[in-house]
Amino acid sequence: MAEDDSTAAETYELYGPKNYSMAEIAALVDREIIKHRRHINLPPRVLKRLFDMYNRLIWWSQTSADSVEREFIDQKIDPKAKTFKDLGIEPGELANYTFHYLQSYRSSSFYDLPPATEREKREEKKYLHVIDDQ
């Protein structure tokens, strides 16, 4: 696509067969890295102010107002735009590629574990895990 002159000045919407929310992607990542990351849902105005103050306290920038703004954008697919099919590419399912890309984010205790099989995923859904802290 980058080297093909016939794709110049064209708009492409490159998306997969399934539409994901940010929460679904976060759950997918947590499942692959075998770690539960906390996410606090705050409105964008609060997050922008929070990160502005945080970036003033530390010398390296954590995130920007633009990054916060982009997290809350719902992408609308342009029906006139070209897709993977116009390029002769069959898009794959995101869940099939996460293990390879996220393995390096796993703890050393879980680094060498293979990805969960479909049977293991079904077994995990059967049980409710309760942890009693008392």
Coordinates of C-alpha atoms in Angstrom, one line a residue:
M1 CA 0.0 0.0 0.0
A2 CA 2.8 2.4 0.8
E3 CA 4.7 1.7 -2.4
D4 CA 1.7 1.2 -4.7
D5 CA 1.0 4.4 -6.7
S6 CA -2.6 3.4 -7.3
T7 CA -3.4 3.9 -3.6
A8 CA -2.2 7.5 -3.6
A9 CA -4.8 10.2 -2.7
E10 CA -7.3 7.5 -1.5
T11 CA -8.9 7.1 1.9
Y12 CA -8.8 3.7 3.5
E13 CA -10.7 2.5 6.5
L14 CA -8.6 -0.4 7.8
Y15 CA -10.7 -2.3 10.4
G16 CA -11.2 -5.9 11.3
P17 CA -14.3 -8.1 11.2
K18 CA -15.3 -7.2 14.8
N19 CA -15.9 -3.9 16.4
Y20 CA -14.3 -3.5 19.9
S21 CA -14.8 -1.1 22.7
M22 CA -11.9 0.2 24.8
A23 CA -13.1 -1.9 27.7
E24 CA -13.1 -5.1 25.5
I25 CA -9.6 -4.4 24.3
A26 CA -8.4 -3.7 27.9
A27 CA -10.0 -7.1 29.0
L28 CA -8.3 -8.8 26.0
V29 CA -4.9 -7.3 27.0
D30 CA -5.3 -8.2 30.7
R31 CA -6.2 -11.8 29.7
E32 CA -3.0 -12.1 27.6
I33 CA -0.6 -10.5 30.0
I34 CA -2.2 -12.5 32.9
K35 CA -2.5 -9.3 35.0
H36 CA -5.5 -7.2 36.1
R37 CA -4.8 -3.5 35.5
R38 CA -7.1 -1.0 37.2
H39 CA -9.0 1.4 35.0
I40 CA -10.9 4.3 36.6
N41 CA -13.5 5.7 34.3
L42 CA -13.3 9.5 34.5
P43 CA -14.7 12.2 32.2
P44 CA -12.3 13.7 29.7
R45 CA -12.3 17.2 31.3
V46 CA -11.2 15.7 34.6
L47 CA -8.5 13.5 33.0
K48 CA -7.1 16.4 31.1
R49 CA -6.7 18.5 34.3
L50 CA -5.3 15.5 36.2
F51 CA -2.7 14.7 33.6
D52 CA -1.8 18.4 33.2
M53 CA -1.0 18.6 36.9
Y54 CA 0.8 15.2 36.9
N55 CA 3.0 16.3 33.9
R56 CA 4.0 19.4 35.8
L57 CA 5.1 17.3 38.8
I58 CA 7.3 14.9 36.9
W59 CA 9.9 15.8 34.2
W60 CA 8.8 13.3 31.6
S61 CA 5.4 13.6 30.0
Q62 CA 3.0 10.8 30.7
T63 CA 0.2 11.7 28.4
S64 CA -1.3 14.8 26.7
A65 CA -4.7 16.4 26.4
D66 CA -4.8 15.2 22.8
S67 CA -4.3 11.6 23.9
V68 CA -7.1 11.9 26.4
E69 CA -9.3 13.4 23.7
R70 CA -8.6 10.6 21.3
E71 CA -9.5 7.9 23.8
F72 CA -13.1 9.3 23.8
I73 CA -13.6 9.4 20.1
D74 CA -16.0 7.0 18.6
Q75 CA -14.8 6.3 15.0
K76 CA -17.5 6.4 12.4
I77 CA -16.8 4.3 9.3
D78 CA -17.0 6.2 6.0
P79 CA -19.0 4.0 3.6
K80 CA -17.3 5.6 0.6
A81 CA -13.8 4.8 1.9
K82 CA -11.9 1.8 0.6
T83 CA -11.2 -1.2 2.9
F84 CA -8.9 -4.2 3.1
K85 CA -11.0 -5.9 0.4
D86 CA -10.1 -3.2 -2.1
L87 CA -6.4 -4.0 -1.4
G88 CA -6.9 -7.8 -1.7
I89 CA -6.3 -8.4 2.0
E90 CA -8.4 -10.5 4.3
P91 CA -8.4 -8.9 7.8
G92 CA -7.8 -11.2 10.8
E93 CA -9.4 -11.4 14.2
L94 CA -7.6 -9.2 16.8
A95 CA -7.7 -12.0 19.4
N96 CA -5.6 -14.2 17.1
Y97 CA -2.7 -11.8 17.2
T98 CA -2.5 -10.5 20.7
F99 CA -0.4 -13.3 22.2
H100 CA 2.6 -12.6 19.9
Y101 CA 2.5 -8.8 20.5
L102 CA 1.7 -8.9 24.2
Q103 CA 3.9 -11.7 25.4
S104 CA 6.8 -9.3 26.3
Y105 CA 4.4 -7.5 28.7
R106 CA 3.9 -10.6 30.8
S107 CA 5.5 -11.1 34.2
S108 CA 8.6 -13.4 34.1
S109 CA 6.5 -16.0 36.0
F110 CA 4.1 -16.3 33.1
Y111 CA 6.3 -15.4 30.1
D112 CA 6.7 -18.9 28.8
L113 CA 3.1 -20.0 29.3
P114 CA 1.4 -20.7 25.9
P115 CA -1.8 -18.9 25.0
A116 CA -5.0 -20.3 26.4
T117 CA -6.7 -22.8 24.2
E118 CA -10.4 -22.6 23.3
R119 CA -11.2 -25.3 25.8
E120 CA -9.4 -23.5 28.6
K121 CA -11.2 -20.3 27.8
R122 CA -14.6 -22.1 28.0
E123 CA -13.6 -23.7 31.3
E124 CA -12.6 -20.3 32.7
K125 CA -16.1 -18.9 31.9
K126 CA -17.8 -21.7 33.8
Y127 CA -16.6 -20.7 37.2
L128 CA -16.9 -17.6 39.3
H129 CA -13.7 -16.9 41.2
V130 CA -14.3 -15.3 44.6
I131 CA -11.5 -14.0 46.8
D132 CA -12.4 -13.5 50.5
D133 CA -10.0 -10.9 52.0
Q134 CA -11.4 -11.2 55.5

